[in-house]
Amino acid sequence: EHQKLIRNFSIVAHIDHGKSTLADRILEMTDTVAKRDMKDQLLDNMDLERERGITIKLNAVELQYHAKDGHTYEFHLIDTPGHVDFSYEVSRSLAACEGAILVVDAAQGVEAQTLANVYLALDDNLEIIPIINKIDLPSAEPEKVRKEIEDVIGIDAEDAVLTSAKNGIGIEEMLEQIVQKVPAPTGDLNAPLQALIFDSVYDEYRGVVLSVRVFEGTVQPGDRITLMNSNTTYEVTEVGVNSPKPIKRDYLMAGDVGYLTASIKDITDTRVGDTVTNAKDPADKALPGYREMAPMVYAGLYPSDNAKFNDLREALEKLKLNDAALEYEPESSQALGFGFRCGFLGMLHMDVVQERLEREFNLDLITTAPSVTYRVNQTDDTVLMVENPSEMPEVSAIKTIEEPYVKASIMVPNEYVGAVMELCQHKRGQFQTMDYLDDYRVNVIYKMPLSEIIYDFFDKLKSSTRGYASLDYEIADYEPSDLVKIDILLNSDKVDALSFISHREFAEKRGREIASKLKKIIPRQNFEIPVQAAIGAKIIARTTIKAYRKDVTSKIHTGDPDRRAKLLEKQKRGKKRMKSVGTVDIPQEAFMAVLQTD
Ligand code: GDP
Ligand code: MG
């Protein structure tokens, strides 16, 4: 029967090892996309993904493969991101599949996220099919990588297909292995419906579009369905698959990966990880769903224009449907007004959220400096979790402050171990272990404060190892640290949104650095602006933004109309991502400056 001809698999790998390009070749080879519609990394369909050349969202497509055994198989392929900030997309994709293609770059070998993704796939008991890609590169060493996959990951790589996604080598052999090795889905077509929601997106016309993997039963338009955890009932309006354009189907059945709409307008009812079942004859229990992701960093998100607060709330609700890892709750700041405290999985995630909110919802936003969550043991014996530095209690109320530490795993060629250790040490890291991956590369494990690695650690790591190091990390525990809050005063007013936490040892130096950075970043006004850094009442640094000498805006009223329009346009662009605090305009960079270290 039909189920036997279905194969559900994800493509996983370290970033840049060629997942999306392999997906391109698969789409081409199976004639899923016409030649004239083909473009590189076709499944990276968000503007942001194309501009940055990275995959941010999982993307599920259905395709038909005519195998050598004479049967036509229905493949559901899910392309996934490789960056550590988006691993939640990977784990959700894997839960919808029976198999995972593990792509390893023939020149780079096994990297930190290769391992991290393998562990995710093993957690879900998936069949892992290793592929060695980019064999066209002069520096490719496929046999060395084959051994590395066996030694480091511990999976059999004897049959690993050698591919060049770029030149279309090995693609058919890979597809044949998918047919042979990935188990067909099981599931009873006559059982009550159980479908896992692994993603969702808001559509103005159709309401919420759910991406589902059906595990038991069938679903078709007209069915009354219940979302089990939110306990809400709807009538299905449409089901279908993406190929990669949406194609309507009469029904979806156990084993299928597709989409479902049911005129769901109340966004807060839908949760990724929830189970869809029949309203009348429901399943006994919901599918296991997903572990909630705990954000790594928090930052304030504020509309540049205070009147846009409600627009921002609506935008966040809608974006959350498509970004299950995003968390938010309202907060207010004396300096910035009303906004949201948002939780992110890392800096790239934060950056992507800000960009998507601005592009997809036409907002102009300011994000404050990201902060980790501190655990404050207070003198009254209560414990306070502080996600916003400005909410750090008075020094007299604090017994100790603890901060989150991560276990960082850094894979790097031998010759850079010294540089890596120096960097980690400088970031308050504690050396744990070092394992040899092979004769050339090691895996160095450090325990480090999360606050030291969220901002520019990865960039520094890359530049001190000529791009050869790869990094993965996971939260380990909380440890006490000697931390202080530093406040920034502009024009003698404390700007709460610029407060940050620093290790006491570096506090004065950081205070001075930041005061001088702000002096460069904050535009001059027609009056002097003193910039101060303070710990409590003690001023630790002071500088002044000079007044500008000439009124440049007066020029706008003279020149010809063309020039004037251009100037106004330029001024408007300059105003983007800028927030007026009292009489001072603070640009976005100022909020990030408190994180930069030299
Ligand atoms: P992903 O991050 O794993 O999705 O990787 P992409 O598919 O976006 O590819 C990353 C880069 O590697 C792109 O510049 C691709 O053109 C390139 N690439 C992918 N596959 C191959 C290959 O087989 N050979 C070569 N030489 N380059 C490849
Ligand atoms: Mg990709």
XYZ file of C-alpha atoms and ligand atoms in Angstrom:
627
model
C 0.000 0.000 0.000
C 0.845 3.647 -0.390
C 2.523 4.215 2.985
C 5.344 1.866 2.025
C 6.320 4.317 -0.693
C 6.724 7.320 1.611
C 10.103 8.497 2.933
C 10.338 11.362 5.436
C 13.812 12.784 6.042
C 15.623 15.933 7.134
C 18.935 17.218 5.846
C 21.202 18.238 8.715
C 24.802 19.480 8.905
C 27.133 22.101 10.213
C 26.514 25.502 8.614
C 27.792 25.826 5.005
C 28.439 22.141 4.429
C 25.937 22.201 1.559
C 22.478 21.194 2.851
C 20.498 23.719 0.833
C 22.536 23.107 -2.300
C 21.973 19.360 -1.980
C 18.263 20.081 -1.636
C 18.501 22.065 -4.905
C 19.981 19.061 -6.698
C 17.273 16.791 -5.298
C 14.540 19.183 -6.471
C 16.142 19.284 -9.915
C 16.781 15.583 -10.282
C 13.174 14.764 -9.363
C 11.779 17.471 -11.694
C 10.023 19.024 -8.725
C 11.042 22.458 -9.909
C 11.206 23.308 -13.602
C 14.710 24.185 -14.879
C 13.697 27.751 -15.661
C 12.441 28.291 -12.084
C 15.582 26.888 -10.517
C 17.884 29.124 -8.517
C 20.612 28.480 -5.932
C 19.437 27.482 -2.458
C 15.853 27.577 -3.701
C 14.403 26.584 -0.348
C 15.954 29.611 1.336
C 12.935 31.624 0.237
C 12.976 34.403 2.834
C 14.670 37.589 1.601
C 16.735 37.576 4.737
C 17.972 34.032 4.047
C 18.962 34.911 0.501
C 20.756 38.093 1.494
C 22.736 36.437 4.245
C 23.228 33.149 2.450
C 22.056 31.135 5.424
C 19.033 29.007 6.217
C 16.989 30.354 9.116
C 13.746 28.384 8.816
C 13.073 24.710 8.312
C 11.392 24.071 4.969
C 9.412 20.949 4.086
C 8.775 19.904 0.480
C 7.181 16.929 -1.170
C 8.673 15.333 -4.248
C 8.304 12.187 -6.372
C 11.284 9.944 -6.977
C 11.268 7.215 -9.591
C 13.592 4.661 -8.034
C 15.631 1.980 -9.738
C 13.288 -0.673 -8.311
C 10.570 0.645 -10.635
C 8.439 2.235 -7.901
C 7.684 5.907 -7.513
C 8.372 7.097 -3.993
C 6.917 10.114 -2.257
C 9.694 11.969 -0.443
C 9.100 14.602 2.199
C 12.356 16.465 2.536
C 12.979 19.001 5.280
C 15.916 21.368 4.829
C 17.177 22.774 8.134
C 19.433 25.581 9.378
C 22.938 24.831 10.666
C 23.578 27.734 13.020
C 23.453 26.964 16.738
C 20.798 29.665 17.309
C 18.337 27.784 15.115
C 18.826 24.253 16.391
C 15.218 24.345 17.623
C 14.163 24.335 13.965
C 16.290 21.218 13.478
C 14.888 19.302 16.425
C 11.318 20.069 15.346
C 12.085 18.922 11.797
C 13.595 15.679 13.013
C 10.494 14.818 15.024
C 8.546 14.749 11.753
C 10.894 12.239 10.080
C 12.137 8.656 10.104
C 15.570 9.484 8.723
C 18.230 12.181 8.538
C 20.787 12.880 5.809
C 23.927 13.975 7.606
C 26.051 16.107 5.301
C 29.753 16.469 6.076
C 32.034 18.754 4.088
C 34.858 16.702 2.547
C 37.355 19.502 3.150
C 36.238 20.616 6.612
C 35.311 17.305 8.201
C 33.193 16.847 11.298
C 32.487 20.153 13.046
C 30.807 21.221 16.254
C 27.300 21.450 14.797
C 27.741 18.184 12.906
C 27.978 16.457 16.244
C 25.212 18.518 17.853
C 22.823 17.593 15.031
C 23.749 13.920 15.133
C 22.868 13.851 18.817
C 19.483 15.421 18.058
C 18.798 12.794 15.395
C 19.878 9.977 17.700
C 17.520 11.293 20.402
C 14.684 10.747 17.944
C 15.947 7.280 16.953
C 16.303 8.318 13.332
C 18.165 6.385 10.686
C 21.240 8.505 9.941
C 22.607 8.466 6.399
C 26.050 10.099 6.200
C 26.981 11.936 2.995
C 30.398 13.386 2.213
C 29.888 16.523 0.120
C 32.068 18.966 -1.835
C 34.330 16.223 -3.186
C 35.023 18.535 -6.145
C 37.129 20.811 -3.958
C 40.896 20.448 -4.430
C 41.269 20.294 -0.650
C 38.671 17.518 -0.300
C 39.856 14.475 1.656
C 36.822 12.181 1.528
C 38.562 9.094 2.927
C 39.945 10.999 5.882
C 36.480 12.406 6.554
C 34.930 8.959 6.238
C 37.236 7.740 9.006
C 36.496 10.835 11.066
C 32.747 10.187 10.850
C 33.341 6.683 12.186
C 35.851 7.669 14.884
C 34.336 10.905 16.114
C 30.613 10.322 15.595
C 30.678 6.567 15.920
C 28.389 5.720 13.005
C 29.144 3.388 10.118
C 30.346 5.411 7.145
C 31.500 2.596 4.897
C 28.610 3.262 2.492
C 28.658 7.049 2.839
C 27.957 8.479 -0.614
C 30.514 10.929 -1.962
C 28.705 13.911 -3.459
C 29.309 17.241 -5.048
C 26.122 19.215 -4.659
C 27.728 21.873 -6.785
C 28.431 19.597 -9.746
C 25.564 17.179 -9.248
C 27.731 14.142 -8.443
C 26.398 11.251 -6.356
C 22.860 12.583 -6.079
C 21.093 9.547 -7.503
C 23.085 7.189 -5.312
C 22.043 9.260 -2.303
C 18.366 9.104 -3.311
C 18.626 5.329 -3.693
C 20.059 5.078 -0.191
C 17.133 7.086 1.127
C 14.751 4.582 -0.443
C 16.666 1.628 0.953
C 17.658 2.861 4.384
C 15.038 5.281 5.669
C 12.148 3.242 7.092
C 8.696 3.882 5.640
C 6.330 5.536 8.105
C 3.874 3.372 9.989
C 0.556 4.391 11.497
C -3.037 3.216 11.316
C -5.215 5.034 8.783
C -8.337 4.039 10.708
C -7.116 5.228 14.119
C -8.200 8.577 15.547
C -6.179 11.431 14.031
C -2.844 12.313 15.660
C -0.893 14.990 13.802
C 2.089 16.862 15.230
C 2.290 20.609 14.578
C 5.975 21.231 13.824
C 5.695 24.748 12.425
C 3.139 27.430 11.641
C 2.821 30.741 9.873
C 0.208 33.487 9.815
C -1.507 34.229 6.520
C -3.752 37.308 6.191
C -6.353 35.400 4.192
C -6.277 31.840 5.423
C -5.458 32.448 9.072
C -2.885 30.213 10.695
C -1.292 27.654 8.367
C -0.081 24.633 10.326
C 2.773 22.400 9.162
C 1.907 18.913 10.344
C 3.243 15.401 10.376
C 0.350 12.942 10.517
C 1.200 9.952 12.719
C -2.204 8.220 12.942
C -5.479 8.473 11.027
C -6.404 10.833 8.216
C -7.583 14.430 7.917
C -9.538 16.186 5.181
C -11.419 19.443 4.578
C -14.688 19.551 6.500
C -13.309 17.514 9.437
C -13.858 18.949 12.914
C -10.477 18.994 14.642
C -9.272 19.761 18.149
C -5.856 21.134 19.122
C -5.302 18.939 22.154
C -3.228 21.160 24.439
C -5.075 24.397 23.804
C -8.391 22.488 23.664
C -9.899 24.512 20.826
C -11.976 23.152 17.959
C -12.047 24.173 14.287
C -13.258 22.961 10.920
C -10.544 22.068 8.423
C -10.748 24.260 5.322
C -7.780 22.983 3.336
C -5.022 20.383 3.444
C -2.059 20.021 1.109
C 1.665 19.731 0.588
C 4.416 22.135 -0.451
C 6.173 21.099 -3.621
C 7.626 23.715 -3.014
C 4.539 25.758 -3.972
C 1.446 24.780 -1.986
C -0.646 22.091 -3.693
C -4.100 21.233 -2.340
C -4.841 17.605 -1.529
C -8.083 15.774 -0.820
C -6.684 14.411 2.431
C -3.500 13.785 4.441
C -2.948 10.384 5.999
C -0.706 8.701 8.548
C 2.877 9.084 7.315
C 2.301 12.359 5.427
C 4.003 15.689 6.008
C 1.916 18.619 4.812
C -0.053 21.685 5.776
C -3.509 22.286 7.172
C -5.689 25.387 7.494
C -8.858 25.784 9.547
C -9.615 29.527 9.577
C -7.684 29.836 12.818
C -7.657 33.556 13.575
C -6.986 33.423 17.268
C -3.247 33.113 17.062
C -2.633 32.453 20.723
C -4.470 29.104 20.446
C -1.816 27.562 18.249
C 1.347 26.115 19.666
C 4.101 24.359 17.855
C 4.363 20.861 19.375
C 0.615 20.542 19.921
C -1.319 17.556 18.554
C -4.231 17.831 16.126
C -6.944 15.211 16.611
C -10.595 14.623 15.638
C -13.096 16.601 17.672
C -15.616 13.741 17.744
C -13.410 10.718 18.161
C -10.249 12.129 19.736
C -6.984 10.258 20.336
C -6.394 9.069 23.904
C -3.436 11.293 24.411
C -1.389 13.965 22.717
C 1.945 13.231 21.008
C 4.998 14.030 23.171
C 5.540 17.402 21.470
C 8.664 19.458 22.092
C 10.695 20.605 24.993
C 10.181 24.355 25.508
C 13.335 26.229 24.569
C 14.795 28.335 27.346
C 16.057 31.631 25.918
C 19.785 32.254 26.295
C 19.624 36.043 26.151
C 17.056 38.729 26.789
C 16.808 42.201 25.308
C 14.281 45.011 25.279
C 12.521 45.654 21.973
C 11.018 49.124 21.555
C 9.304 50.886 18.655
C 11.213 54.028 17.663
C 7.808 55.687 17.550
C 5.999 55.195 20.874
C 2.617 55.153 19.111
C 3.551 51.848 17.452
C 3.451 49.800 20.658
C 0.261 47.923 19.743
C 1.541 47.264 16.231
C 4.626 45.725 17.784
C 2.506 43.528 20.053
C 0.508 42.240 17.093
C 3.640 41.697 15.045
C 5.251 39.702 17.859
C 2.167 37.486 18.170
C 2.249 36.728 14.467
C 5.993 36.236 14.277
C 5.897 33.878 17.254
C 3.792 31.500 15.132
C 6.699 31.173 12.741
C 9.409 31.390 15.385
C 8.501 29.091 18.222
C 11.657 29.912 20.175
C 10.771 33.598 20.528
C 9.501 34.733 23.922
C 8.216 38.140 24.925
C 6.445 40.042 27.658
C 5.633 43.727 28.005
C 8.066 45.935 29.891
C 8.578 49.634 30.230
C 11.653 51.773 30.456
C 11.915 55.328 31.738
C 14.087 56.161 28.798
C 12.403 54.209 26.008
C 8.732 54.025 27.009
C 6.666 50.885 26.413
C 8.123 47.836 24.732
C 8.768 44.136 25.243
C 11.381 42.087 27.021
C 12.181 39.367 24.524
C 14.006 36.086 24.973
C 16.265 34.799 22.192
C 18.449 31.750 21.568
C 21.434 33.931 20.711
C 22.570 37.113 18.984
C 21.859 35.895 15.462
C 18.356 34.920 16.507
C 17.866 38.370 18.030
C 19.163 40.039 14.903
C 16.863 37.968 12.693
C 13.823 38.727 14.863
C 14.495 42.463 14.724
C 14.961 42.333 10.941
C 11.863 40.222 10.352
C 9.702 42.484 12.516
C 10.924 45.506 10.592
C 10.542 43.972 7.140
C 7.483 41.795 7.489
C 5.537 44.171 9.723
C 6.922 47.506 8.633
C 8.209 48.642 12.022
C 11.260 50.611 13.071
C 12.741 49.186 16.238
C 15.411 49.646 18.845
C 16.815 46.655 20.706
C 18.637 47.210 23.958
C 21.834 45.397 24.843
C 21.153 41.702 25.352
C 21.650 40.306 28.805
C 21.733 36.853 30.312
C 19.525 35.964 33.290
C 21.289 36.563 36.596
C 20.326 34.777 39.782
C 20.467 37.186 42.703
C 20.537 35.837 46.249
C 19.189 38.689 48.329
C 19.911 39.558 51.947
C 16.300 38.733 52.847
C 17.025 35.158 51.663
C 14.814 35.409 48.588
C 16.107 34.655 45.101
C 15.482 37.052 42.230
C 15.992 36.202 38.546
C 17.112 39.364 36.748
C 16.755 39.501 32.956
C 17.117 43.241 32.720
C 20.230 44.883 34.181
C 18.262 47.977 35.186
C 16.258 45.760 37.532
C 19.314 44.662 39.491
C 18.543 45.419 43.180
C 20.513 47.928 45.276
C 23.935 46.680 46.341
C 22.821 46.614 49.972
C 20.068 44.103 49.146
C 22.401 41.657 47.381
C 24.140 38.773 49.100
C 25.587 37.130 45.980
C 25.005 37.164 42.237
C 25.236 34.010 40.137
C 25.517 33.910 36.358
C 24.852 31.161 33.790
C 27.837 29.146 32.555
C 27.961 27.120 29.383
C 29.966 24.122 28.343
C 31.620 25.255 25.121
C 33.001 22.725 22.692
C 35.497 24.137 20.207
C 36.826 22.028 17.353
C 40.034 23.361 15.896
C 43.269 22.276 14.141
C 46.157 21.669 16.541
C 48.173 24.674 15.624
C 45.452 27.051 16.870
C 44.914 25.467 20.260
C 47.134 28.069 21.920
C 45.169 30.942 20.415
C 41.861 29.364 21.418
C 42.977 28.814 24.990
C 44.235 32.356 25.283
C 40.909 33.714 24.058
C 38.877 31.484 26.383
C 41.050 32.388 29.349
C 40.585 36.073 28.538
C 36.816 35.492 28.569
C 36.949 34.032 32.081
C 36.817 30.447 30.786
C 37.771 27.428 32.869
C 39.606 24.717 30.949
C 37.901 21.316 31.135
C 39.313 18.774 28.677
C 40.923 18.388 25.284
C 40.338 15.384 23.013
C 42.134 14.542 19.810
C 39.691 14.037 16.922
C 42.472 12.780 14.662
C 46.126 13.632 14.099
C 45.347 17.224 13.204
C 42.336 18.382 15.113
C 41.233 18.646 18.707
C 38.009 19.285 20.563
C 38.678 21.732 23.380
C 36.068 21.979 26.136
C 35.808 25.091 28.269
C 33.333 26.145 30.884
C 32.585 29.826 30.313
C 30.196 32.517 31.427
C 27.409 32.751 28.848
C 27.611 36.539 29.028
C 31.177 36.394 27.678
C 30.307 34.369 24.599
C 26.978 35.779 23.447
C 28.274 38.874 21.784
C 31.460 38.663 19.771
C 33.157 35.527 21.038
C 32.429 33.587 17.891
C 33.840 36.343 15.647
C 36.973 36.543 17.774
C 37.304 32.767 17.711
C 37.031 32.750 13.930
C 39.561 35.532 13.447
C 42.104 34.029 15.831
C 41.924 30.662 14.050
C 41.702 31.912 10.449
C 38.139 30.629 10.292
C 39.028 27.047 11.198
C 37.345 26.770 14.594
C 33.755 25.684 15.059
C 31.760 26.203 18.220
C 28.849 24.601 19.983
C 27.622 25.265 23.501
C 24.961 24.295 25.957
C 23.933 25.707 29.317
C 25.781 23.997 32.152
C 24.857 25.651 35.455
C 24.911 28.841 37.532
C 28.010 29.939 39.420
C 28.605 32.888 41.731
C 30.601 35.780 40.238
C 31.744 39.148 41.472
C 29.435 41.278 39.334
C 28.380 44.924 39.446
C 25.821 47.019 37.609
C 27.141 49.965 35.641
C 24.768 52.828 34.870
C 25.153 55.316 32.045
C 24.120 58.940 32.495
C 23.492 61.271 29.574
C 23.057 64.907 30.461
C 23.130 63.760 34.110
C 20.060 61.566 33.589
C 20.411 57.841 34.093
C 19.343 56.019 30.906
C 17.977 52.759 32.315
C 18.135 50.987 28.961
C 21.917 51.467 28.810
C 22.672 49.871 32.183
C 24.727 46.693 32.027
C 26.364 44.121 34.253
C 30.114 43.656 34.343
C 32.654 41.656 36.262
C 34.033 43.945 38.985
C 37.595 43.435 37.836
C 36.841 44.942 34.411
C 34.210 47.453 35.516
C 36.276 50.658 35.456
C 37.919 49.837 32.163
C 34.561 48.929 30.585
C 33.005 52.102 31.967
C 35.710 54.215 30.335
C 35.556 52.316 27.034
C 31.833 52.658 26.808
C 31.727 56.341 27.689
C 34.193 57.061 24.902
C 32.318 54.823 22.449
C 29.035 56.580 23.196
C 30.760 59.879 22.616
C 31.494 58.743 19.069
C 28.133 57.150 18.383
C 25.642 59.665 19.753
C 25.085 62.500 17.281
C 26.095 65.980 18.383
C 23.356 68.413 19.343
C 23.481 72.167 19.624
C 24.424 71.818 23.303
C 27.051 69.830 25.188
C 26.083 66.392 26.481
C 28.066 64.983 29.409
C 28.391 61.176 29.290
C 29.079 59.397 32.572
C 29.438 55.808 33.736
C 28.647 55.059 37.376
C 28.567 52.218 39.855
C 25.916 53.225 42.350
C 26.664 56.858 43.221
C 30.307 56.585 42.212
C 31.206 58.044 38.819
C 33.849 55.833 37.189
C 34.161 57.559 33.805
C 33.231 60.860 32.272
C 33.415 62.458 28.858
C 31.531 65.073 26.850
C 29.834 65.129 23.469
C 30.649 68.574 22.137
C 27.978 70.793 20.633
C 28.150 71.108 16.842
C 29.401 74.361 15.504
C 27.136 75.055 12.585
C 23.459 74.387 11.999
C 23.619 71.932 9.076
C 19.865 71.627 8.730
C 19.590 75.274 7.650
C 21.067 74.180 4.331
C 17.911 72.270 3.590
C 15.945 75.467 3.223
C 18.263 76.973 0.634
C 19.380 74.585 -2.144
C 17.311 73.486 -5.139
C 14.232 71.254 -4.546
C 15.978 68.107 -5.803
C 18.869 68.474 -3.465
C 16.554 69.356 -0.643
C 14.495 66.187 -1.156
C 17.687 64.142 -1.174
C 18.875 65.731 2.039
C 15.554 65.115 3.733
C 15.609 61.512 2.562
C 19.129 61.101 3.904
C 18.086 62.626 7.186
C 15.110 60.274 7.404
C 17.316 57.266 6.786
C 19.693 58.522 9.426
C 16.781 58.677 11.834
C 16.030 54.987 11.415
C 16.694 52.897 14.486
C 17.070 55.991 16.585
C 15.251 56.803 19.796
C 14.839 60.194 21.434
C 15.555 60.054 25.127
C 14.736 63.392 26.672
C 16.627 65.813 24.439
C 19.180 63.298 23.179
C 18.818 61.044 20.110
C 20.278 57.606 20.779
C 21.019 55.399 17.753
C 20.791 51.613 17.804
C 24.594 51.156 17.887
C 24.717 52.876 21.260
C 22.743 50.064 22.876
C 25.065 47.456 21.406
C 28.207 49.407 22.323
C 27.909 48.301 25.928
C 28.609 44.738 24.786
C 31.622 45.337 22.612
C 34.967 44.652 24.166
C 38.411 45.185 22.773
P 24.118 25.010 4.091
O 24.462 26.113 5.039
O 24.549 23.672 4.633
O 22.698 25.018 3.621
O 25.057 25.224 2.816
P 24.687 25.842 1.389
O 23.948 24.858 0.556
O 24.071 27.192 1.570
O 26.149 25.957 0.771
C 27.167 26.712 1.364
C 28.208 27.069 0.329
O 28.890 25.908 -0.121
C 27.613 27.711 -0.913
O 28.475 28.722 -1.342
C 27.552 26.580 -1.910
O 27.627 27.041 -3.233
C 28.786 25.782 -1.531
N 28.652 24.363 -1.882
C 27.626 23.528 -1.579
N 27.864 22.291 -2.057
C 29.073 22.341 -2.679
C 29.867 21.372 -3.376
O 29.526 20.197 -3.533
N 31.073 21.795 -3.846
C 31.499 23.076 -3.709
N 32.688 23.398 -4.210
N 30.785 24.006 -3.066
C 29.574 23.656 -2.559
Mg 21.087 25.993 4.185
